Structure formats: C-alpha cells, structure tokens
Amino acid sequence: MNLANVPSTPPPRRILATLCTYNEALNLKPMVETIFEFVPDLDILIVDDNSPDGTGQIADHLAQTYSQVNVMHRPSKSGLGTAIRAGLTYACQHNYDLAIVLDADFSHHPKYLPDLLSVMKTADVAVGSRYVTGGGVVGWTLWRHIMSRSINRLAQVCLGLSTKDCSGSYRCYSVNTLNRIDFNKFKATGYAIQEELLYRCKVAGASFREVPIVFEDRVRGSSKINTKEAVMAVWLIIRFGFSRLCGGSP
C-alpha cells in the first residue's frame, strides 16, 4: 500500500468555552457539568471578577475536579466586555481553534452547543439567535423585549450587520478570525461588547451563521443588565455607525 495516497485524519479541533462570572455560585457547578454532558471534549475557562458569593472558590474546586477547567481570577468587577475580551484573548494565546462564549446562568443552555459547533465548518462566527425561525425568549418583560429589538435594529442599520441577533452573547468564534482583531482597540467594557465584536469580525472579513436558540431568563441569581448598559450600547453603536459612514476604521 502506498501510504502517500492514504488521506490523513485531521487533528480534532481544540475548543474553549468561556464562562464570565459574577455571583454565580448557585449556577456554576451544574452549568459546567451540563456543558461536559453535551460536549465532553472541550476546555472551559471561568473568568471570575472576585465574586463576593464564593463563585471563585467554586471555580477553583471545579478546576481541581476537571483537568479541562481553568480559572482566571480578576481583582474586581470590571465589566462583562473586558471579561469576554480576556477569555477570547486567552483562546488566541493558547492556540485554540474555536472559542465559545455563553452565560453561566442557563439562559444559554448547553444543549445548543453541538448546533453551534456544527455550522463552524462553513462559518467564522456562529451566533445563537433568538430572532431566527425556531428561536425565542422565555421570561422577559415587555420593556426587555422592546429594548432588545430596538438595539438589534439599530446595530443592523448603523453597523451594516446582517445577523438578526446582534446583542446576544451565545456565540462561537473561529480563533483565526479573532487573531485578525486588535483587542486593545475595543471601546466597550459592558454589554455593548456584543455588537462591537460582530462589527469588528465583519470588518475582518468574517462569515456568519445563525443557529436558533430559546433564551430563558435566569431562574437563580439576579440579572446584571440595566438601563445604563442599554444607553451605553446605543451610544457606542451610533458612534461606530458614524465612523463607518465617514469611512473610518472601528
């Protein structure tokens, strides 16, 4: 047999899931266990902002229990945007192929992870979408629906994004795409990171696919999103849109 003609098996993709936590002591352990139930061969990075409820200690215990779990302890609550950037930067520095971001409170259920990963064969960014056929939201107030829909529409118009869900954070990124982005130039420190990430990926030439998910509002713990975060997101989207209109870089 001519071994030169035998196709080689490509190495398995190295996948990192990032969980950014602040006061998620009730959710973290079952969340990690459920992630491994659906995708047993990935690594998990927990980025904890010195949670006063002991989330960091639970994360350390999980890292002792599972060799695939690592923990990044940050000294204080510094914003979701900087936590996500820290996780994605870690994925780049440690030569992963794919980087997943999802919430630690089960509003992003791990059962959708196989669907996200499956479309990464033909896309650079997979978006867990509430606003495509099959997607949806459970447990929101009318105001939360209005706020989310308005911000998404604003992002589509100002930033030229084709994705229907621009503000959700349940995503999978190709690390090759992330390596083309300068994380030091990011402006968002809070929830506006979602729109900024999509915009910077778009500018970097990324292709996108949306996968339907049903977002279920958290049962345990309290939500961190507020009106101030929404206002900051609107301001940054308009700022980037103006820069885009003028032909400038993000």
mmCIF file of C-alpha atoms in Angstrom:
data_model
loop_
_atom_site.group_PDB
_atom_site.id
_atom_site.type_symbol
_atom_site.label_atom_id
_atom_site.label_comp_id
_atom_site.label_asym_id
_atom_site.label_seq_id
_atom_site.Cartn_x
_atom_site.Cartn_y
_atom_site.Cartn_z
ATOM 1 C CA MET A 1 0.000 0.000 0.000
ATOM 2 C CA ASN A 2 1.251 3.451 -0.903
ATOM 3 C CA LEU A 3 0.885 5.372 2.349
ATOM 4 C CA ALA A 4 1.300 8.636 0.477
ATOM 5 C CA ASN A 5 -2.142 8.095 -1.071
ATOM 6 C CA VAL A 6 -3.917 7.390 2.229
ATOM 7 C CA PRO A 7 -5.771 10.506 3.392
ATOM 8 C CA SER A 8 -4.661 11.638 6.816
ATOM 9 C CA THR A 9 -7.203 12.246 9.553
ATOM 10 C CA PRO A 10 -7.278 15.918 10.531
ATOM 11 C CA PRO A 11 -6.490 16.571 14.193
ATOM 12 C CA PRO A 12 -9.501 17.291 16.423
ATOM 13 C CA ARG A 13 -10.382 20.914 16.857
ATOM 14 C CA ARG A 14 -9.312 22.464 20.145
ATOM 15 C CA ILE A 15 -12.359 24.187 21.630
ATOM 16 C CA LEU A 16 -12.539 26.612 24.552
ATOM 17 C CA ALA A 17 -15.798 27.614 26.253
ATOM 18 C CA THR A 18 -15.594 30.812 28.295
ATOM 19 C CA LEU A 19 -17.872 31.486 31.280
ATOM 20 C CA CYS A 20 -17.695 35.027 32.648
ATOM 21 C CA THR A 21 -18.976 35.003 36.228
ATOM 22 C CA TYR A 22 -20.001 37.414 38.937
ATOM 23 C CA ASN A 23 -22.093 35.992 41.779
ATOM 24 C CA GLU A 24 -22.984 32.731 40.033
ATOM 25 C CA ALA A 25 -22.386 30.393 42.985
ATOM 26 C CA LEU A 26 -25.781 28.725 42.513
ATOM 27 C CA ASN A 27 -25.313 28.114 38.787
ATOM 28 C CA LEU A 28 -21.648 27.469 38.075
ATOM 29 C CA LYS A 29 -21.207 23.819 39.072
ATOM 30 C CA PRO A 30 -24.358 22.500 37.319
ATOM 31 C CA MET A 31 -23.508 24.657 34.296
ATOM 32 C CA VAL A 32 -20.031 23.140 33.935
ATOM 33 C CA GLU A 33 -21.419 19.630 34.390
ATOM 34 C CA THR A 34 -24.087 20.241 31.735
ATOM 35 C CA ILE A 35 -21.560 21.643 29.248
ATOM 36 C CA PHE A 36 -19.493 18.466 29.549
ATOM 37 C CA GLU A 37 -22.667 16.413 29.126
ATOM 38 C CA PHE A 38 -23.242 17.867 25.655
ATOM 39 C CA VAL A 39 -19.616 18.454 24.563
ATOM 40 C CA PRO A 40 -17.253 16.343 26.670
ATOM 41 C CA ASP A 41 -14.075 17.100 24.710
ATOM 42 C CA LEU A 42 -13.740 20.855 25.159
ATOM 43 C CA ASP A 43 -11.941 23.017 27.719
ATOM 44 C CA ILE A 44 -13.617 25.586 29.945
ATOM 45 C CA LEU A 45 -12.181 28.890 31.146
ATOM 46 C CA ILE A 46 -14.012 30.543 34.053
ATOM 47 C CA VAL A 47 -13.327 34.287 34.260
ATOM 48 C CA ASP A 48 -14.442 35.421 37.706
ATOM 49 C CA ASP A 49 -14.497 39.049 38.859
ATOM 50 C CA ASN A 50 -13.841 38.404 42.559
ATOM 51 C CA SER A 51 -17.458 37.418 43.241
ATOM 52 C CA PRO A 52 -18.360 38.045 46.884
ATOM 53 C CA ASP A 53 -20.675 35.000 46.962
ATOM 54 C CA GLY A 54 -17.828 32.496 46.627
ATOM 55 C CA THR A 55 -18.104 31.784 42.895
ATOM 56 C CA GLY A 56 -14.327 31.955 42.582
ATOM 57 C CA GLN A 57 -13.819 29.249 45.207
ATOM 58 C CA ILE A 58 -16.345 27.009 43.448
ATOM 59 C CA ALA A 59 -14.467 27.612 40.203
ATOM 60 C CA ASP A 60 -11.201 26.557 41.847
ATOM 61 C CA HIS A 61 -12.840 23.370 43.130
ATOM 62 C CA LEU A 62 -14.106 22.603 39.618
ATOM 63 C CA ALA A 63 -10.589 23.114 38.252
ATOM 64 C CA GLN A 64 -9.313 20.570 40.786
ATOM 65 C CA THR A 65 -12.057 18.130 39.784
ATOM 66 C CA TYR A 66 -11.785 18.515 35.994
ATOM 67 C CA SER A 67 -8.441 18.777 34.209
ATOM 68 C CA GLN A 68 -10.238 20.615 31.367
ATOM 69 C CA VAL A 69 -11.280 23.541 33.598
ATOM 70 C CA ASN A 70 -9.092 26.580 34.200
ATOM 71 C CA VAL A 71 -9.869 29.706 36.208
ATOM 72 C CA MET A 72 -8.901 33.335 35.652
ATOM 73 C CA HIS A 73 -9.341 35.390 38.816
ATOM 74 C CA ARG A 74 -9.704 39.125 38.255
ATOM 75 C CA PRO A 75 -9.309 41.512 41.208
ATOM 76 C CA SER A 76 -12.650 43.287 40.869
ATOM 77 C CA LYS A 77 -15.823 43.629 38.828
ATOM 78 C CA SER A 78 -14.523 45.211 35.636
ATOM 79 C CA GLY A 79 -17.406 44.711 33.217
ATOM 80 C CA LEU A 80 -18.677 41.922 31.008
ATOM 81 C CA GLY A 81 -16.946 43.374 27.959
ATOM 82 C CA THR A 82 -13.466 43.208 29.447
ATOM 83 C CA ALA A 83 -14.169 39.707 30.818
ATOM 84 C CA ILE A 84 -15.189 38.407 27.380
ATOM 85 C CA ARG A 85 -12.135 40.030 25.810
ATOM 86 C CA ALA A 86 -9.935 38.354 28.423
ATOM 87 C CA GLY A 87 -11.457 34.968 27.591
ATOM 88 C CA LEU A 88 -11.102 35.398 23.831
ATOM 89 C CA THR A 89 -7.543 36.657 24.224
ATOM 90 C CA TYR A 90 -6.775 33.528 26.264
ATOM 91 C CA ALA A 91 -8.128 31.379 23.419
ATOM 92 C CA CYS A 92 -5.819 33.131 20.956
ATOM 93 C CA GLN A 93 -2.772 32.915 23.207
ATOM 94 C CA HIS A 94 -3.297 29.188 23.862
ATOM 95 C CA ASN A 95 -3.796 28.231 20.212
ATOM 96 C CA TYR A 96 -7.386 27.044 20.337
ATOM 97 C CA ASP A 97 -9.286 26.606 17.084
ATOM 98 C CA LEU A 98 -12.716 27.686 18.327
ATOM 99 C CA ALA A 99 -13.817 29.927 21.189
ATOM 100 C CA ILE A 100 -17.330 29.766 22.629
ATOM 101 C CA VAL A 101 -18.879 32.401 24.865
ATOM 102 C CA LEU A 102 -22.035 31.652 26.849
ATOM 103 C CA ASP A 103 -23.676 32.874 30.033
ATOM 104 C CA ALA A 104 -23.220 30.836 33.204
ATOM 105 C CA ASP A 105 -26.828 31.121 34.412
ATOM 106 C CA PHE A 106 -28.502 28.633 31.989
ATOM 107 C CA SER A 107 -30.141 31.398 29.957
ATOM 108 C CA HIS A 108 -27.846 29.964 27.272
ATOM 109 C CA HIS A 109 -28.487 26.251 27.569
ATOM 110 C CA PRO A 110 -25.538 23.995 26.651
ATOM 111 C CA LYS A 111 -27.854 21.756 24.621
ATOM 112 C CA TYR A 112 -27.357 24.169 21.700
ATOM 113 C CA LEU A 113 -23.565 23.787 21.711
ATOM 114 C CA PRO A 114 -23.485 20.910 19.175
ATOM 115 C CA ASP A 115 -25.567 23.013 16.759
ATOM 116 C CA LEU A 116 -23.214 25.984 17.093
ATOM 117 C CA LEU A 117 -20.168 23.814 16.540
ATOM 118 C CA SER A 118 -21.666 22.050 13.531
ATOM 119 C CA VAL A 119 -22.050 25.261 11.495
ATOM 120 C CA MET A 120 -18.452 26.313 12.194
ATOM 121 C CA LYS A 121 -17.428 24.086 9.277
ATOM 122 C CA THR A 122 -18.797 26.759 6.939
ATOM 123 C CA ALA A 123 -18.661 29.949 9.035
ATOM 124 C CA ASP A 124 -16.231 32.082 11.004
ATOM 125 C CA VAL A 125 -18.782 33.114 13.632
ATOM 126 C CA ALA A 126 -21.827 31.147 14.780
ATOM 127 C CA VAL A 127 -24.497 33.162 16.586
ATOM 128 C CA GLY A 128 -27.026 31.597 18.918
ATOM 129 C CA SER A 129 -30.015 33.566 17.710
ATOM 130 C CA ARG A 130 -33.292 34.375 19.418
ATOM 131 C CA TYR A 131 -34.635 36.049 16.293
ATOM 132 C CA VAL A 132 -34.478 33.407 13.562
ATOM 133 C CA THR A 133 -37.072 30.713 12.905
ATOM 134 C CA GLY A 134 -37.070 28.313 15.835
ATOM 135 C CA GLY A 135 -35.554 30.814 18.253
ATOM 136 C CA GLY A 136 -37.295 32.721 21.009
ATOM 137 C CA VAL A 137 -37.285 34.177 24.513
ATOM 138 C CA VAL A 138 -38.961 32.987 27.708
ATOM 139 C CA GLY A 139 -39.461 35.075 30.832
ATOM 140 C CA TRP A 140 -38.914 38.647 29.616
ATOM 141 C CA THR A 141 -40.955 41.742 30.384
ATOM 142 C CA LEU A 142 -42.409 43.816 27.549
ATOM 143 C CA TRP A 143 -39.794 46.519 28.204
ATOM 144 C CA ARG A 144 -36.956 43.993 27.841
ATOM 145 C CA HIS A 145 -38.394 42.817 24.505
ATOM 146 C CA ILE A 146 -38.675 46.386 23.227
ATOM 147 C CA MET A 147 -35.164 47.277 24.381
ATOM 148 C CA SER A 148 -33.597 44.198 22.768
ATOM 149 C CA ARG A 149 -35.426 44.540 19.452
ATOM 150 C CA SER A 150 -34.582 48.255 19.233
ATOM 151 C CA ILE A 151 -30.872 47.769 19.914
ATOM 152 C CA ASN A 152 -30.678 44.942 17.392
ATOM 153 C CA ARG A 153 -32.343 47.009 14.694
ATOM 154 C CA LEU A 154 -30.059 49.953 15.454
ATOM 155 C CA ALA A 155 -26.996 47.704 15.140
ATOM 156 C CA GLN A 156 -28.183 46.360 11.783
ATOM 157 C CA VAL A 157 -28.737 49.851 10.374
ATOM 158 C CA CYS A 158 -25.692 51.615 11.830
ATOM 159 C CA LEU A 159 -23.143 48.833 11.515
ATOM 160 C CA GLY A 160 -24.411 47.065 8.412
ATOM 161 C CA LEU A 161 -24.755 43.753 10.227
ATOM 162 C CA SER A 162 -26.720 41.005 8.526
ATOM 163 C CA THR A 163 -27.304 38.949 11.680
ATOM 164 C CA LYS A 164 -30.760 39.200 13.196
ATOM 165 C CA ASP A 165 -29.485 38.765 16.739
ATOM 166 C CA CYS A 166 -26.663 41.260 17.283
ATOM 167 C CA SER A 167 -26.898 41.670 21.054
ATOM 168 C CA GLY A 168 -26.904 38.067 22.268
ATOM 169 C CA SER A 169 -23.637 36.691 23.625
ATOM 170 C CA TYR A 170 -24.130 32.959 22.909
ATOM 171 C CA ARG A 171 -21.592 32.562 20.115
ATOM 172 C CA CYS A 172 -18.746 30.522 18.705
ATOM 173 C CA TYR A 173 -15.786 32.270 17.073
ATOM 174 C CA SER A 174 -13.058 30.956 14.823
ATOM 175 C CA VAL A 175 -9.789 31.841 16.543
ATOM 176 C CA ASN A 176 -8.310 32.563 13.107
ATOM 177 C CA THR A 177 -10.836 35.392 12.862
ATOM 178 C CA LEU A 178 -10.110 36.610 16.398
ATOM 179 C CA ASN A 179 -6.407 36.759 15.566
ATOM 180 C CA ARG A 180 -7.219 39.391 12.933
ATOM 181 C CA ILE A 181 -8.773 41.674 15.560
ATOM 182 C CA ASP A 182 -6.861 44.068 17.837
ATOM 183 C CA PHE A 183 -8.494 43.641 21.243
ATOM 184 C CA ASN A 184 -6.576 46.644 22.574
ATOM 185 C CA LYS A 185 -8.711 48.929 20.402
ATOM 186 C CA PHE A 186 -12.072 47.860 21.820
ATOM 187 C CA LYS A 187 -14.235 50.601 23.321
ATOM 188 C CA ALA A 188 -16.989 48.592 25.053
ATOM 189 C CA THR A 189 -16.483 47.466 28.632
ATOM 190 C CA GLY A 190 -20.063 46.273 29.231
ATOM 191 C CA TYR A 191 -22.829 44.623 27.227
ATOM 192 C CA ALA A 192 -22.079 46.664 24.095
ATOM 193 C CA ILE A 193 -19.197 44.249 23.538
ATOM 194 C CA GLN A 194 -21.669 42.020 21.679
ATOM 195 C CA GLU A 195 -22.326 44.475 18.866
ATOM 196 C CA GLU A 196 -18.702 45.647 18.774
ATOM 197 C CA LEU A 197 -17.427 42.080 18.424
ATOM 198 C CA LEU A 198 -19.748 41.364 15.498
ATOM 199 C CA TYR A 199 -18.793 44.633 13.823
ATOM 200 C CA ARG A 200 -15.057 44.037 14.209
ATOM 201 C CA CYS A 201 -15.444 40.473 12.945
ATOM 202 C CA LYS A 202 -17.368 41.817 9.942
ATOM 203 C CA VAL A 203 -14.602 44.346 9.203
ATOM 204 C CA ALA A 204 -12.085 41.471 9.490
ATOM 205 C CA GLY A 205 -13.961 39.641 6.707
ATOM 206 C CA ALA A 206 -15.759 37.033 8.807
ATOM 207 C CA SER A 207 -18.718 34.989 7.590
ATOM 208 C CA PHE A 208 -21.695 34.451 9.902
ATOM 209 C CA ARG A 209 -24.281 31.743 10.536
ATOM 210 C CA GLU A 210 -27.198 31.948 12.981
ATOM 211 C CA VAL A 211 -28.455 28.966 14.953
ATOM 212 C CA PRO A 212 -31.875 29.149 16.664
ATOM 213 C CA ILE A 213 -31.851 29.112 20.463
ATOM 214 C CA VAL A 214 -34.527 29.735 23.060
ATOM 215 C CA PHE A 215 -33.251 32.205 25.650
ATOM 216 C CA GLU A 216 -34.731 31.509 29.083
ATOM 217 C CA ASP A 217 -34.356 34.248 31.672
ATOM 218 C CA ARG A 218 -32.361 33.133 34.687
ATOM 219 C CA VAL A 219 -34.126 31.261 37.484
ATOM 220 C CA ARG A 220 -31.380 31.598 40.120
ATOM 221 C CA GLY A 221 -29.447 34.772 40.861
ATOM 222 C CA SER A 222 -30.096 38.287 39.602
ATOM 223 C CA SER A 223 -29.650 39.807 36.152
ATOM 224 C CA LYS A 224 -26.807 42.304 35.690
ATOM 225 C CA ILE A 225 -28.234 44.179 32.706
ATOM 226 C CA ASN A 226 -29.769 47.591 33.360
ATOM 227 C CA THR A 227 -30.858 50.779 31.621
ATOM 228 C CA LYS A 228 -27.397 52.317 31.904
ATOM 229 C CA GLU A 229 -25.902 49.393 29.981
ATOM 230 C CA ALA A 230 -28.563 49.781 27.278
ATOM 231 C CA VAL A 231 -27.827 53.503 26.919
ATOM 232 C CA MET A 232 -24.089 52.821 26.626
ATOM 233 C CA ALA A 233 -24.766 50.196 23.960
ATOM 234 C CA VAL A 234 -26.861 52.660 21.944
ATOM 235 C CA TRP A 235 -24.170 55.340 22.217
ATOM 236 C CA LEU A 236 -21.387 53.030 21.045
ATOM 237 C CA ILE A 237 -23.435 51.662 18.147
ATOM 238 C CA ILE A 238 -24.163 55.199 16.943
ATOM 239 C CA ARG A 239 -20.505 56.144 17.403
ATOM 240 C CA PHE A 240 -19.309 53.190 15.311
ATOM 241 C CA GLY A 241 -22.024 53.864 12.747
ATOM 242 C CA PHE A 242 -20.875 57.460 12.339
ATOM 243 C CA SER A 243 -17.273 56.294 11.931
ATOM 244 C CA ARG A 244 -18.407 53.753 9.322
ATOM 245 C CA LEU A 245 -20.386 56.433 7.455
ATOM 246 C CA CYS A 246 -17.275 58.613 7.354
ATOM 247 C CA GLY A 247 -15.157 55.753 6.063
ATOM 248 C CA GLY A 248 -13.105 55.386 9.221
ATOM 249 C CA SER A 249 -11.949 52.234 10.983
ATOM 250 C CA PRO A 250 -13.812 50.916 14.051
#
